Structures are given as structure tokens and as C-alpha cells.
PDB file of C-alpha atoms in Angstrom:
ATOM      1  CA  UNK A   1     101.537  45.485  66.982  1.00 37.00           C
ATOM      2  CA  UNK A   2      99.010  48.320  67.158  1.00 38.00           C
ATOM      3  CA  UNK A   3      98.558  47.763  70.906  1.00 43.00           C
ATOM      4  CA  UNK A   4     102.330  47.829  71.346  1.00 45.00           C
ATOM      5  CA  UNK A   5     102.696  51.084  69.414  1.00 38.00           C
ATOM      6  CA  UNK A   6      99.914  52.692  71.471  1.00 39.00           C
ATOM      7  CA  UNK A   7     101.625  51.541  74.662  1.00 44.00           C
ATOM      8  CA  UNK A   8     104.925  53.106  73.568  1.00 40.00           C
ATOM      9  CA  UNK A   9     103.175  56.351  72.614  1.00 35.00           C
ATOM     10  CA  UNK A  10     101.296  56.582  75.921  1.00 40.00           C
ATOM     11  CA  UNK A  11     104.504  56.028  77.908  1.00 42.00           C
ATOM     12  CA  UNK A  12     106.319  58.778  76.001  1.00 41.00           C
ATOM     13  CA  UNK A  13     103.550  61.325  76.625  1.00 40.00           C
ATOM     14  CA  UNK A  14     104.118  63.170  79.940  1.00 43.00           C
ATOM     15  CA  UNK A  15     101.248  63.070  82.407  1.00 41.00           C
ATOM     16  CA  UNK A  16      99.796  66.386  83.554  1.00 41.00           C
ATOM     17  CA  UNK A  17     101.651  67.739  86.576  1.00 40.00           C
ATOM     18  CA  UNK A  18      99.884  67.354  89.904  1.00 42.00           C
ATOM     19  CA  UNK A  19      99.754  71.124  90.425  1.00 41.00           C
ATOM     20  CA  UNK A  20      99.063  72.075  86.799  1.00 38.00           C
ATOM     21  CA  UNK A  21      95.790  73.709  87.782  1.00 43.00           C
ATOM     22  CA  UNK A  22      97.738  76.296  89.777  1.00 44.00           C
ATOM     23  CA  UNK A  23      99.585  77.385  86.604  1.00 60.00           C
ATOM     24  CA  UNK A  24      96.370  78.712  85.092  1.00 85.00           C
ATOM     25  CA  UNK A  25      94.999  80.264  88.285  1.00 94.00           C
ATOM     26  CA  UNK A  26      92.499  81.771  88.191  1.00 96.00           C
ATOM     27  CA  UNK A  27      90.425  79.876  85.668  1.00 96.00           C
ATOM     28  CA  UNK A  28      87.138  81.254  87.050  1.00 96.00           C
ATOM     29  CA  UNK A  29      86.050  84.235  89.221  1.00 97.00           C
ATOM     30  CA  UNK A  30      87.747  84.848  92.569  1.00 98.00           C
ATOM     31  CA  UNK A  31      85.744  86.085  95.554  1.00 98.00           C
ATOM     32  CA  UNK A  32      86.895  88.548  98.226  1.00 98.00           C
ATOM     33  CA  UNK A  33      84.650  88.460 101.278  1.00 98.00           C
ATOM     34  CA  UNK A  34      84.290  91.721 103.201  1.00 96.00           C
ATOM     35  CA  UNK A  35      82.871  90.934 106.655  1.00 94.00           C
ATOM     36  CA  UNK A  36      81.235  94.349 106.971  1.00 91.00           C
ATOM     37  CA  UNK A  37      78.484  96.333 105.259  1.00 89.00           C
ATOM     38  CA  UNK A  38      79.107  98.100 101.935  1.00 91.00           C
ATOM     39  CA  UNK A  39      80.372 101.658 101.936  1.00 83.00           C
ATOM     40  CA  UNK A  40      83.079 101.619 104.608  1.00 81.00           C
ATOM     41  CA  UNK A  41      86.814 101.974 104.115  1.00 80.00           C
ATOM     42  CA  UNK A  42      87.380  98.209 104.281  1.00 87.00           C
ATOM     43  CA  UNK A  43      84.787  97.693 101.555  1.00 89.00           C
ATOM     44  CA  UNK A  44      86.270 100.456  99.376  1.00 87.00           C
ATOM     45  CA  UNK A  45      89.777  99.067  99.704  1.00 88.00           C
ATOM     46  CA  UNK A  46      88.604  95.544  98.849  1.00 93.00           C
ATOM     47  CA  UNK A  47      86.907  96.837  95.691  1.00 93.00           C
ATOM     48  CA  UNK A  48      90.021  98.667  94.517  1.00 91.00           C
ATOM     49  CA  UNK A  49      92.108  95.561  95.154  1.00 94.00           C
ATOM     50  CA  UNK A  50      89.543  93.498  93.244  1.00 96.00           C
ATOM     51  CA  UNK A  51      89.806  95.840  90.274  1.00 94.00           C
ATOM     52  CA  UNK A  52      93.608  95.678  90.249  1.00 94.00           C
ATOM     53  CA  UNK A  53      93.697  91.900  90.569  1.00 97.00           C
ATOM     54  CA  UNK A  54      91.086  91.512  87.834  1.00 96.00           C
ATOM     55  CA  UNK A  55      93.349  93.436  85.467  1.00 95.00           C
ATOM     56  CA  UNK A  56      96.382  91.384  86.410  1.00 95.00           C
ATOM     57  CA  UNK A  57      94.663  88.009  86.271  1.00 96.00           C
ATOM     58  CA  UNK A  58      92.347  88.729  83.307  1.00 96.00           C
ATOM     59  CA  UNK A  59      89.593  87.207  85.387  1.00 97.00           C
ATOM     60  CA  UNK A  60      86.699  88.576  87.428  1.00 97.00           C
ATOM     61  CA  UNK A  61      87.359  89.281  91.118  1.00 98.00           C
ATOM     62  CA  UNK A  62      84.111  89.986  92.932  1.00 98.00           C
ATOM     63  CA  UNK A  63      83.524  91.493  96.370  1.00 97.00           C
ATOM     64  CA  UNK A  64      80.884  89.887  98.570  1.00 97.00           C
ATOM     65  CA  UNK A  65      79.732  91.624 101.775  1.00 96.00           C
ATOM     66  CA  UNK A  66      78.896  89.316 104.682  1.00 95.00           C
ATOM     67  CA  UNK A  67      78.472  91.510 107.756  1.00 93.00           C
ATOM     68  CA  UNK A  68      77.556  90.346 111.223  1.00 91.00           C
ATOM     69  CA  UNK A  69      78.946  89.368 114.639  1.00 90.00           C
ATOM     70  CA  UNK A  70      81.632  92.083 114.539  1.00 87.00           C
ATOM     71  CA  UNK A  71      83.149  90.692 111.369  1.00 92.00           C
ATOM     72  CA  UNK A  72      83.450  87.067 112.436  1.00 95.00           C
ATOM     73  CA  UNK A  73      80.679  85.672 110.197  1.00 95.00           C
ATOM     74  CA  UNK A  74      82.480  86.715 107.030  1.00 96.00           C
ATOM     75  CA  UNK A  75      85.838  85.406 108.203  1.00 96.00           C
ATOM     76  CA  UNK A  76      84.274  82.100 109.258  1.00 97.00           C
ATOM     77  CA  UNK A  77      83.017  81.738 105.689  1.00 97.00           C
ATOM     78  CA  UNK A  78      86.586  82.142 104.448  1.00 98.00           C
ATOM     79  CA  UNK A  79      87.926  79.647 106.991  1.00 98.00           C
ATOM     80  CA  UNK A  80      85.456  76.969 105.877  1.00 97.00           C
ATOM     81  CA  UNK A  81      85.961  77.488 102.119  1.00 98.00           C
ATOM     82  CA  UNK A  82      88.079  75.198  99.900  1.00 98.00           C
ATOM     83  CA  UNK A  83      91.793  76.138 100.099  1.00 98.00           C
ATOM     84  CA  UNK A  84      92.118  76.753  96.380  1.00 97.00           C
ATOM     85  CA  UNK A  85      92.680  80.529  96.249  1.00 97.00           C
ATOM     86  CA  UNK A  86      89.203  81.294  94.946  1.00 98.00           C
ATOM     87  CA  UNK A  87      87.892  82.619  98.272  1.00 98.00           C
ATOM     88  CA  UNK A  88      89.810  85.304 100.138  1.00 98.00           C
ATOM     89  CA  UNK A  89      88.706  87.557 102.970  1.00 98.00           C
ATOM     90  CA  UNK A  90      89.492  90.888 104.567  1.00 97.00           C
ATOM     91  CA  UNK A  91      90.753  90.279 108.098  1.00 97.00           C
ATOM     92  CA  UNK A  92      90.857  93.040 110.720  1.00 95.00           C
ATOM     93  CA  UNK A  93      91.964  93.853 114.261  1.00 95.00           C
ATOM     94  CA  UNK A  94      88.588  92.720 115.578  1.00 93.00           C
ATOM     95  CA  UNK A  95      88.022  89.457 113.715  1.00 95.00           C
ATOM     96  CA  UNK A  96      91.661  88.335 113.443  1.00 97.00           C
ATOM     97  CA  UNK A  97      93.571  89.594 116.491  1.00 97.00           C
ATOM     98  CA  UNK A  98      91.070  89.681 119.369  1.00 96.00           C
ATOM     99  CA  UNK A  99      87.857  87.843 118.434  1.00 94.00           C
ATOM    100  CA  UNK A 100      89.112  84.422 119.517  1.00 95.00           C
ATOM    101  CA  UNK A 101      90.460  85.811 122.802  1.00 95.00           C
ATOM    102  CA  UNK A 102      87.071  87.339 123.605  1.00 95.00           C
ATOM    103  CA  UNK A 103      85.050  84.347 122.362  1.00 94.00           C
ATOM    104  CA  UNK A 104      87.037  81.097 122.733  1.00 94.00           C
ATOM    105  CA  UNK A 105      84.045  79.184 121.314  1.00 94.00           C
ATOM    106  CA  UNK A 106      84.456  80.963 117.973  1.00 94.00           C
ATOM    107  CA  UNK A 107      84.147  78.496 115.103  1.00 93.00           C
ATOM    108  CA  UNK A 108      87.538  79.378 113.598  1.00 96.00           C
ATOM    109  CA  UNK A 109      91.062  79.783 114.967  1.00 96.00           C
ATOM    110  CA  UNK A 110      92.881  82.660 113.234  1.00 95.00           C
ATOM    111  CA  UNK A 111      96.205  80.879 112.666  1.00 95.00           C
ATOM    112  CA  UNK A 112      94.872  77.317 112.431  1.00 97.00           C
ATOM    113  CA  UNK A 113      91.910  77.627 110.086  1.00 98.00           C
ATOM    114  CA  UNK A 114      93.206  80.692 108.244  1.00 98.00           C
ATOM    115  CA  UNK A 115      96.516  81.818 106.821  1.00 98.00           C
ATOM    116  CA  UNK A 116      97.500  85.514 106.557  1.00 98.00           C
ATOM    117  CA  UNK A 117      98.237  86.311 102.915  1.00 98.00           C
ATOM    118  CA  UNK A 118      99.399  89.882 103.491  1.00 98.00           C
ATOM    119  CA  UNK A 119      99.063  92.782 105.899  1.00 97.00           C
ATOM    120  CA  UNK A 120      97.411  95.642 104.044  1.00 96.00           C
ATOM    121  CA  UNK A 121      97.823  98.437 106.584  1.00 93.00           C
ATOM    122  CA  UNK A 122      98.279  99.252 110.267  1.00 93.00           C
ATOM    123  CA  UNK A 123      96.242 102.415 110.878  1.00 92.00           C
ATOM    124  CA  UNK A 124      96.769 104.278 114.163  1.00 95.00           C
ATOM    125  CA  UNK A 125      94.122 106.051 116.209  1.00 96.00           C
ATOM    126  CA  UNK A 126      94.255 109.583 117.587  1.00 97.00           C
ATOM    127  CA  UNK A 127      93.866 110.521 121.223  1.00 98.00           C
ATOM    128  CA  UNK A 128      91.508 113.495 121.373  1.00 98.00           C
ATOM    129  CA  UNK A 129      89.991 115.512 124.205  1.00 98.00           C
ATOM    130  CA  UNK A 130      87.024 117.848 124.061  1.00 95.00           C
ATOM    131  CA  UNK A 131      87.916 121.511 124.088  1.00 95.00           C
ATOM    132  CA  UNK A 132      86.688 122.117 127.660  1.00 94.00           C
ATOM    133  CA  UNK A 133      89.325 119.878 129.234  1.00 96.00           C
ATOM    134  CA  UNK A 134      91.885 121.725 131.412  1.00 96.00           C
ATOM    135  CA  UNK A 135      94.904 120.021 129.789  1.00 97.00           C
ATOM    136  CA  UNK A 136      96.361 120.350 126.297  1.00 96.00           C
ATOM    137  CA  UNK A 137      98.865 117.516 126.059  1.00 97.00           C
ATOM    138  CA  UNK A 138      99.462 113.936 127.153  1.00 98.00           C
ATOM    139  CA  UNK A 139     101.538 114.912 130.190  1.00 98.00           C
ATOM    140  CA  UNK A 140      98.783 117.230 131.355  1.00 98.00           C
ATOM    141  CA  UNK A 141      96.150 114.540 130.833  1.00 98.00           C
ATOM    142  CA  UNK A 142      98.084 112.020 132.914  1.00 98.00           C
ATOM    143  CA  UNK A 143      98.696 114.533 135.715  1.00 98.00           C
ATOM    144  CA  UNK A 144      95.003 115.491 135.755  1.00 98.00           C
ATOM    145  CA  UNK A 145      93.870 111.839 135.781  1.00 98.00           C
ATOM    146  CA  UNK A 146      96.183 111.034 138.692  1.00 98.00           C
ATOM    147  CA  UNK A 147      94.763 113.944 140.651  1.00 98.00           C
ATOM    148  CA  UNK A 148      91.171 112.989 139.740  1.00 97.00           C
ATOM    149  CA  UNK A 149      90.852 109.159 139.651  1.00 95.00           C
ATOM    150  CA  UNK A 150      87.883 107.832 137.633  1.00 96.00           C
ATOM    151  CA  UNK A 151      86.748 111.328 136.713  1.00 97.00           C
ATOM    152  CA  UNK A 152      87.688 111.081 133.035  1.00 98.00           C
ATOM    153  CA  UNK A 153      85.401 109.168 130.655  1.00 98.00           C
ATOM    154  CA  UNK A 154      86.592 107.894 127.297  1.00 98.00           C
ATOM    155  CA  UNK A 155      84.424 106.484 124.527  1.00 97.00           C
ATOM    156  CA  UNK A 156      84.870 103.599 122.129  1.00 95.00           C
ATOM    157  CA  UNK A 157      82.994 101.769 119.379  1.00 92.00           C
ATOM    158  CA  UNK A 158      82.246  98.916 121.788  1.00 91.00           C
ATOM    159  CA  UNK A 159      83.731  96.604 124.387  1.00 91.00           C
ATOM    160  CA  UNK A 160      86.772  94.806 123.010  1.00 92.00           C
ATOM    161  CA  UNK A 161      87.167  97.233 120.093  1.00 93.00           C
ATOM    162  CA  UNK A 162      90.548  98.705 119.181  1.00 95.00           C
ATOM    163  CA  UNK A 163      89.752 102.098 120.706  1.00 94.00           C
ATOM    164  CA  UNK A 164      88.612 100.430 123.933  1.00 96.00           C
ATOM    165  CA  UNK A 165      91.793  98.349 124.219  1.00 97.00           C
ATOM    166  CA  UNK A 166      94.028 101.247 123.162  1.00 98.00           C
ATOM    167  CA  UNK A 167      92.524 103.257 126.017  1.00 97.00           C
ATOM    168  CA  UNK A 168      93.052 100.469 128.519  1.00 97.00           C
ATOM    169  CA  UNK A 169      96.685 100.118 127.455  1.00 97.00           C
ATOM    170  CA  UNK A 170      97.139 103.882 127.888  1.00 98.00           C
ATOM    171  CA  UNK A 171      95.624 103.838 131.377  1.00 97.00           C
ATOM    172  CA  UNK A 172      97.678 100.810 132.418  1.00 97.00           C
ATOM    173  CA  UNK A 173     100.985 102.268 131.233  1.00 97.00           C
ATOM    174  CA  UNK A 174     100.223 105.723 132.682  1.00 98.00           C
ATOM    175  CA  UNK A 175      99.107 104.328 136.029  1.00 97.00           C
ATOM    176  CA  UNK A 176      95.748 106.073 135.896  1.00 98.00           C
ATOM    177  CA  UNK A 177      92.094 105.036 136.118  1.00 97.00           C
ATOM    178  CA  UNK A 178      89.500 106.161 133.565  1.00 97.00           C
ATOM    179  CA  UNK A 179      85.897 105.136 132.909  1.00 98.00           C
ATOM    180  CA  UNK A 180      85.229 103.345 129.618  1.00 97.00           C
ATOM    181  CA  UNK A 181      81.980 104.268 127.846  1.00 97.00           C
ATOM    182  CA  UNK A 182      81.112 101.820 125.016  1.00 95.00           C
ATOM    183  CA  UNK A 183      79.042 103.051 122.057  1.00 93.00           C
ATOM    184  CA  UNK A 184      77.608 101.305 119.013  1.00 88.00           C
ATOM    185  CA  UNK A 185      80.243 102.664 116.679  1.00 89.00           C
ATOM    186  CA  UNK A 186      83.055 105.215 116.657  1.00 92.00           C
ATOM    187  CA  UNK A 187      80.884 107.915 115.050  1.00 92.00           C
ATOM    188  CA  UNK A 188      78.528 108.446 118.003  1.00 94.00           C
ATOM    189  CA  UNK A 189      81.361 108.280 120.530  1.00 95.00           C
ATOM    190  CA  UNK A 190      83.387 110.921 118.687  1.00 95.00           C
ATOM    191  CA  UNK A 191      80.285 113.122 118.363  1.00 96.00           C
ATOM    192  CA  UNK A 192      79.793 112.962 122.129  1.00 97.00           C
ATOM    193  CA  UNK A 193      83.459 113.814 122.661  1.00 97.00           C
ATOM    194  CA  UNK A 194      83.114 116.877 120.464  1.00 95.00           C
ATOM    195  CA  UNK A 195      80.015 118.007 122.353  1.00 95.00           C
ATOM    196  CA  UNK A 196      81.605 117.452 125.765  1.00 95.00           C
ATOM    197  CA  UNK A 197      79.346 114.605 126.920  1.00 97.00           C
ATOM    198  CA  UNK A 198      82.478 112.479 127.380  1.00 98.00           C
ATOM    199  CA  UNK A 199      86.038 113.677 127.849  1.00 98.00           C
ATOM    200  CA  UNK A 200      88.322 111.588 125.641  1.00 98.00           C
ATOM    201  CA  UNK A 201      88.436 109.300 122.650  1.00 97.00           C
ATOM    202  CA  UNK A 202      90.859 107.156 120.707  1.00 97.00           C
ATOM    203  CA  UNK A 203      89.404 108.082 117.340  1.00 95.00           C
ATOM    204  CA  UNK A 204      89.920 106.961 113.731  1.00 93.00           C
ATOM    205  CA  UNK A 205      91.495 109.575 111.485  1.00 93.00           C
ATOM    206  CA  UNK A 206      88.505 110.015 109.102  1.00 90.00           C
ATOM    207  CA  UNK A 207      86.286 111.138 112.000  1.00 92.00           C
ATOM    208  CA  UNK A 208      88.638 113.843 113.248  1.00 93.00           C
ATOM    209  CA  UNK A 209      90.640 115.037 110.237  1.00 91.00           C
ATOM    210  CA  UNK A 210      88.194 117.892 109.608  1.00 92.00           C
ATOM    211  CA  UNK A 211      88.671 119.110 113.180  1.00 93.00           C
ATOM    212  CA  UNK A 212      92.461 119.098 113.358  1.00 91.00           C
ATOM    213  CA  UNK A 213      93.485 122.666 114.190  1.00 88.00           C
ATOM    214  CA  UNK A 214      89.927 123.710 115.054  1.00 90.00           C
ATOM    215  CA  UNK A 215      88.896 124.937 118.523  1.00 92.00           C
ATOM    216  CA  UNK A 216      86.379 122.082 118.948  1.00 90.00           C
ATOM    217  CA  UNK A 217      88.840 119.398 120.048  1.00 94.00           C
ATOM    218  CA  UNK A 218      92.377 118.956 121.291  1.00 97.00           C
ATOM    219  CA  UNK A 219      94.364 116.335 119.395  1.00 97.00           C
ATOM    220  CA  UNK A 220      96.862 115.093 121.974  1.00 98.00           C
ATOM    221  CA  UNK A 221      98.713 112.423 120.032  1.00 97.00           C
ATOM    222  CA  UNK A 222      98.740 109.536 117.584  1.00 97.00           C
ATOM    223  CA  UNK A 223      98.951 105.950 118.872  1.00 98.00           C
ATOM    224  CA  UNK A 224     101.632 104.700 116.445  1.00 96.00           C
ATOM    225  CA  UNK A 225     105.357 104.524 117.250  1.00 96.00           C
ATOM    226  CA  UNK A 226     106.099 107.115 114.567  1.00 95.00           C
ATOM    227  CA  UNK A 227     104.245 110.212 113.430  1.00 94.00           C
ATOM    228  CA  UNK A 228     101.746 109.622 110.671  1.00 91.00           C
ATOM    229  CA  UNK A 229     102.880 110.849 107.239  1.00 88.00           C
ATOM    230  CA  UNK A 230      99.354 112.171 106.620  1.00 86.00           C
ATOM    231  CA  UNK A 231      99.336 114.237 109.848  1.00 90.00           C
ATOM    232  CA  UNK A 232     103.012 114.882 110.667  1.00 93.00           C
ATOM    233  CA  UNK A 233     102.306 117.823 112.991  1.00 93.00           C
ATOM    234  CA  UNK A 234     100.669 115.536 115.571  1.00 96.00           C
ATOM    235  CA  UNK A 235     103.160 113.982 118.022  1.00 97.00           C
ATOM    236  CA  UNK A 236     103.081 110.349 118.989  1.00 98.00           C
ATOM    237  CA  UNK A 237     101.701 109.584 122.437  1.00 98.00           C
ATOM    238  CA  UNK A 238     105.118 108.138 123.310  1.00 98.00           C
ATOM    239  CA  UNK A 239     106.977 111.349 122.537  1.00 97.00           C
ATOM    240  CA  UNK A 240     104.225 113.515 124.038  1.00 97.00           C
ATOM    241  CA  UNK A 241     104.453 112.048 127.517  1.00 96.00           C
ATOM    242  CA  UNK A 242     104.043 108.252 127.701  1.00 98.00           C
ATOM    243  CA  UNK A 243     107.314 106.619 126.557  1.00 98.00           C
ATOM    244  CA  UNK A 244     106.972 103.169 125.027  1.00 97.00           C
ATOM    245  CA  UNK A 245     103.298 103.497 124.161  1.00 98.00           C
ATOM    246  CA  UNK A 246     102.351 102.022 120.792  1.00 97.00           C
ATOM    247  CA  UNK A 247      98.987 100.760 119.614  1.00 97.00           C
ATOM    248  CA  UNK A 248      98.122 100.200 115.978  1.00 95.00           C
ATOM    249  CA  UNK A 249      95.187  98.539 114.316  1.00 94.00           C
ATOM    250  CA  UNK A 250      95.526  95.799 111.700  1.00 95.00           C
ATOM    251  CA  UNK A 251      93.882  94.679 108.539  1.00 92.00           C
ATOM    252  CA  UNK A 252      94.929  92.387 105.774  1.00 97.00           C
ATOM    253  CA  UNK A 253      93.921  89.506 103.519  1.00 98.00           C
ATOM    254  CA  UNK A 254      93.399  85.950 104.768  1.00 98.00           C
ATOM    255  CA  UNK A 255      92.863  82.657 102.955  1.00 98.00           C
ATOM    256  CA  UNK A 256      91.680  79.228 104.121  1.00 98.00           C
ATOM    257  CA  UNK A 257      94.417  77.137 105.728  1.00 98.00           C
ATOM    258  CA  UNK A 258      95.837  74.394 103.519  1.00 97.00           C
ATOM    259  CA  UNK A 259      96.240  76.534 100.418  1.00 97.00           C
ATOM    260  CA  UNK A 260      99.252  75.353  98.359  1.00 97.00           C
ATOM    261  CA  UNK A 261     102.426  77.341  99.123  1.00 96.00           C
ATOM    262  CA  UNK A 262     103.151  78.336  95.480  1.00 97.00           C
ATOM    263  CA  UNK A 263      99.638  79.746  95.129  1.00 97.00           C
ATOM    264  CA  UNK A 264      99.918  81.531  98.465  1.00 97.00           C
ATOM    265  CA  UNK A 265     103.192  83.124  97.369  1.00 97.00           C
ATOM    266  CA  UNK A 266     101.619  84.261  94.115  1.00 97.00           C
ATOM    267  CA  UNK A 267      98.676  85.860  95.943  1.00 98.00           C
ATOM    268  CA  UNK A 268     101.089  87.685  98.227  1.00 98.00           C
ATOM    269  CA  UNK A 269     103.157  88.912  95.297  1.00 97.00           C
ATOM    270  CA  UNK A 270     100.169  90.116  93.269  1.00 97.00           C
ATOM    271  CA  UNK A 271      98.500  91.912  96.185  1.00 97.00           C
ATOM    272  CA  UNK A 272     101.817  93.582  97.046  1.00 97.00           C
ATOM    273  CA  UNK A 273     101.855  94.919  93.489  1.00 96.00           C
ATOM    274  CA  UNK A 274      98.247  96.124  93.800  1.00 95.00           C
ATOM    275  CA  UNK A 275      99.111  98.085  96.953  1.00 95.00           C
ATOM    276  CA  UNK A 276     101.324 100.347  94.825  1.00 93.00           C
ATOM    277  CA  UNK A 277      98.231 101.623  93.006  1.00 89.00           C
ATOM    278  CA  UNK A 278      97.613 105.357  93.548  1.00 91.00           C
ATOM    279  CA  UNK A 279      93.930 104.846  94.360  1.00 87.00           C
ATOM    280  CA  UNK A 280      94.810 102.285  97.030  1.00 87.00           C
ATOM    281  CA  UNK A 281      97.254 104.778  98.555  1.00 89.00           C
ATOM    282  CA  UNK A 282      94.590 107.490  98.432  1.00 87.00           C
ATOM    283  CA  UNK A 283      92.022 105.346 100.258  1.00 86.00           C
ATOM    284  CA  UNK A 284      94.528 104.429 102.955  1.00 86.00           C
ATOM    285  CA  UNK A 285      95.652 108.049 103.299  1.00 87.00           C
ATOM    286  CA  UNK A 286      92.033 108.962 104.036  1.00 83.00           C
ATOM    287  CA  UNK A 287      92.334 106.525 106.972  1.00 82.00           C
ATOM    288  CA  UNK A 288      95.488 108.218 108.172  1.00 85.00           C
ATOM    289  CA  UNK A 289      97.803 105.424 107.099  1.00 87.00           C
ATOM    290  CA  UNK A 290      99.869 104.008 104.241  1.00 89.00           C
ATOM    291  CA  UNK A 291     100.099 100.530 102.668  1.00 93.00           C
ATOM    292  CA  UNK A 292     102.083  97.979 104.662  1.00 95.00           C
ATOM    293  CA  UNK A 293     102.511  95.024 102.331  1.00 97.00           C
ATOM    294  CA  UNK A 294     105.389  92.638 102.930  1.00 98.00           C
ATOM    295  CA  UNK A 295     106.052  88.921 102.859  1.00 98.00           C
ATOM    296  CA  UNK A 296     104.004  85.962 104.054  1.00 98.00           C
ATOM    297  CA  UNK A 297     106.318  85.601 107.059  1.00 98.00           C
ATOM    298  CA  UNK A 298     105.874  89.260 107.976  1.00 98.00           C
ATOM    299  CA  UNK A 299     102.095  88.962 107.731  1.00 98.00           C
ATOM    300  CA  UNK A 300     102.052  85.952 110.027  1.00 98.00           C
ATOM    301  CA  UNK A 301     104.422  87.584 112.508  1.00 98.00           C
ATOM    302  CA  UNK A 302     102.227  90.685 112.696  1.00 97.00           C
ATOM    303  CA  UNK A 303      99.188  88.532 113.520  1.00 98.00           C
ATOM    304  CA  UNK A 304     101.075  86.507 116.127  1.00 97.00           C
ATOM    305  CA  UNK A 305     102.361  89.660 117.836  1.00 97.00           C
ATOM    306  CA  UNK A 306      98.941  91.311 117.744  1.00 97.00           C
ATOM    307  CA  UNK A 307      97.187  88.269 119.182  1.00 97.00           C
ATOM    308  CA  UNK A 308      99.740  88.056 121.991  1.00 96.00           C
ATOM    309  CA  UNK A 309      99.539  91.739 122.895  1.00 96.00           C
ATOM    310  CA  UNK A 310      95.802  92.288 122.667  1.00 97.00           C
ATOM    311  CA  UNK A 311      94.781  88.790 123.744  1.00 95.00           C
ATOM    312  CA  UNK A 312      96.694  89.458 126.942  1.00 94.00           C
ATOM    313  CA  UNK A 313      94.803  92.725 127.395  1.00 94.00           C
ATOM    314  CA  UNK A 314      91.478  90.933 126.897  1.00 95.00           C
ATOM    315  CA  UNK A 315      92.361  88.435 129.642  1.00 94.00           C
ATOM    316  CA  UNK A 316      93.579  91.188 131.961  1.00 92.00           C
ATOM    317  CA  UNK A 317      90.276  93.036 131.581  1.00 93.00           C
ATOM    318  CA  UNK A 318      88.207  89.836 131.958  1.00 93.00           C
ATOM    319  CA  UNK A 319      86.456  90.441 128.638  1.00 93.00           C
ATOM    320  CA  UNK A 320      86.154  86.741 127.759  1.00 89.00           C
ATOM    321  CA  UNK A 321      82.559  85.877 126.862  1.00 86.00           C
TER     322      UNK A 321
END
């Protein structure tokens, strides 16, 4: 009789749901991997996001810096982590959109081993010329370059970087030929542009915002399709003389592939909410951009489009290693 009663009781007690663990996510600290050294904009943004998510989840969210191999080491760590939501990573133009095109032997595939959780922002770059150049706008630059093939030198933070590829797209669309000069970082290349050692640069906003309006450089245009809300006086390159030109960078949050859809949707929703934080907006404004946010589908589409566009440029330039 006792055995029978216990059997009845056990049958009437519902078993824990298969995904019950997701309902209490997170039950222990979450890690955000930043694939670059501490102190940069990407690191600062990750730390603000971590703070916001910690408040929302009532659980620690820690930032771990894993620099190396132009950001691919950190993202590989994310790709090989358990797909349980406890390891996220900051993905960028370099390690998400072009790294696999440049290095096919890379140990992760961006849309196979990773899933885009959200696009955080799409910062543009700014086309600048040193003050000694005989032109003051995009039309003048193109006319000068056509009259003087391979005379103009433009700098970048390295071969395959966003400012390198943005320059190659500009030259291709304008029908001109310029010499690319790779540096070990945008800082030194912008410094040499200011001093006149090289002629042009596609520069990040933080490195040139203090010079806008000064006689040291000429800011010819912004690479985005629309004027930047943080520098509205600067025309787009498209409106300034090269119709159809658009080149924007990319960074967002990625998770290991295989993460359950409900958990993925929750991460997207919570990070979207965090992007409305004033400090997040301030950090992005210092980069010359605003939060992007959006759905999971929009994040994936942005990666697919970026990989197609810039992967094609990598192949065209024979940059595959």
C-alpha cells in the first residue's frame, strides 16, 4: 500500500522542465571577453555593458581581456566555449567581418561557430588630408589623384584593417590609384598625416576630433551614408563628390553557436536595454557614433552583408594569407 501511494504521489509531481535552468539565468557570473588590451574604447564599452547587465541580472558580469592576433584569439575562446550564455565576446570589423577572408585557416567561422547577439555600433571613419595638400574637398582630391597617379600616400593601422579597406574602396570607386602605407596602429598613421609625412588617412573620430576646424588638417568627409550626429558639419564622402560611397565599421556581441534560442533572445533584449544607458551613449559619441542595437535577425544580416562586401575586397586585393 505504501509503495502504491508513493507511486501515485511521484506520478502527480511534475518533473522539472528541460530548460528550467534558463529560467534562472544567470545563476553564476557571466564573462564578457574583450579581444583587445585594457583601456581602449571596446574595453570601456564592454565594462559599461557589464555594469548594466550586472544590475539587471543581480549577478556578476566580469570583463576578461584576451588580446592577440588582431582580436582573433579572444573570439576563438568564445567560439569554443559552452553555448550556455555564460561566455560572450566583443566582435569587431577585424575579427568578425574580415579575419576569415584574410586567413581561411582561422580556427573559427564567424557564422558557423559563433552567433551574433546584437550589433552595438557602426562607427564611420573620416577622410582627412594634411594641410599642405592642394585640394580641399573630395572632388578636388579625385581630380588631383587622376592627374598624379600613385603620387598620393594614405596610411592605415595595418594591412586588412578597416581604414586600409575603406581607402581601397574609395580608390576603386573613384577610378584612381593611391599608395597604401600600413602602420602598427591608427595613432602613428594619423600623426604622420598631421605632420605631412603621408598625404591622407581614413581616421577614427577620437584621433581627429580635436583638430576639426584647425589649420593642421583638412577633413574632407565621413565614410557613412549619412552625416554623423556628433559631427554634422562634415559632409559624407558620397555627397562631397563620390556618389554611392559608404564604408562603416562594425562591432557587437557574439556568443558560441548552439546557444538556446530563448536565452539568445533574452541576451539580445537585455543588451538592447543597456544600450539606452547615458554612459554607453557617451562612450559611443566619443567614437563619433551612436548605439545601433536591433534584433537578432538584424545583427546576423549586418554580419552577412559586411562579410560579403569586405571579403570581396580582400580577395580583390589578394590579401589572403
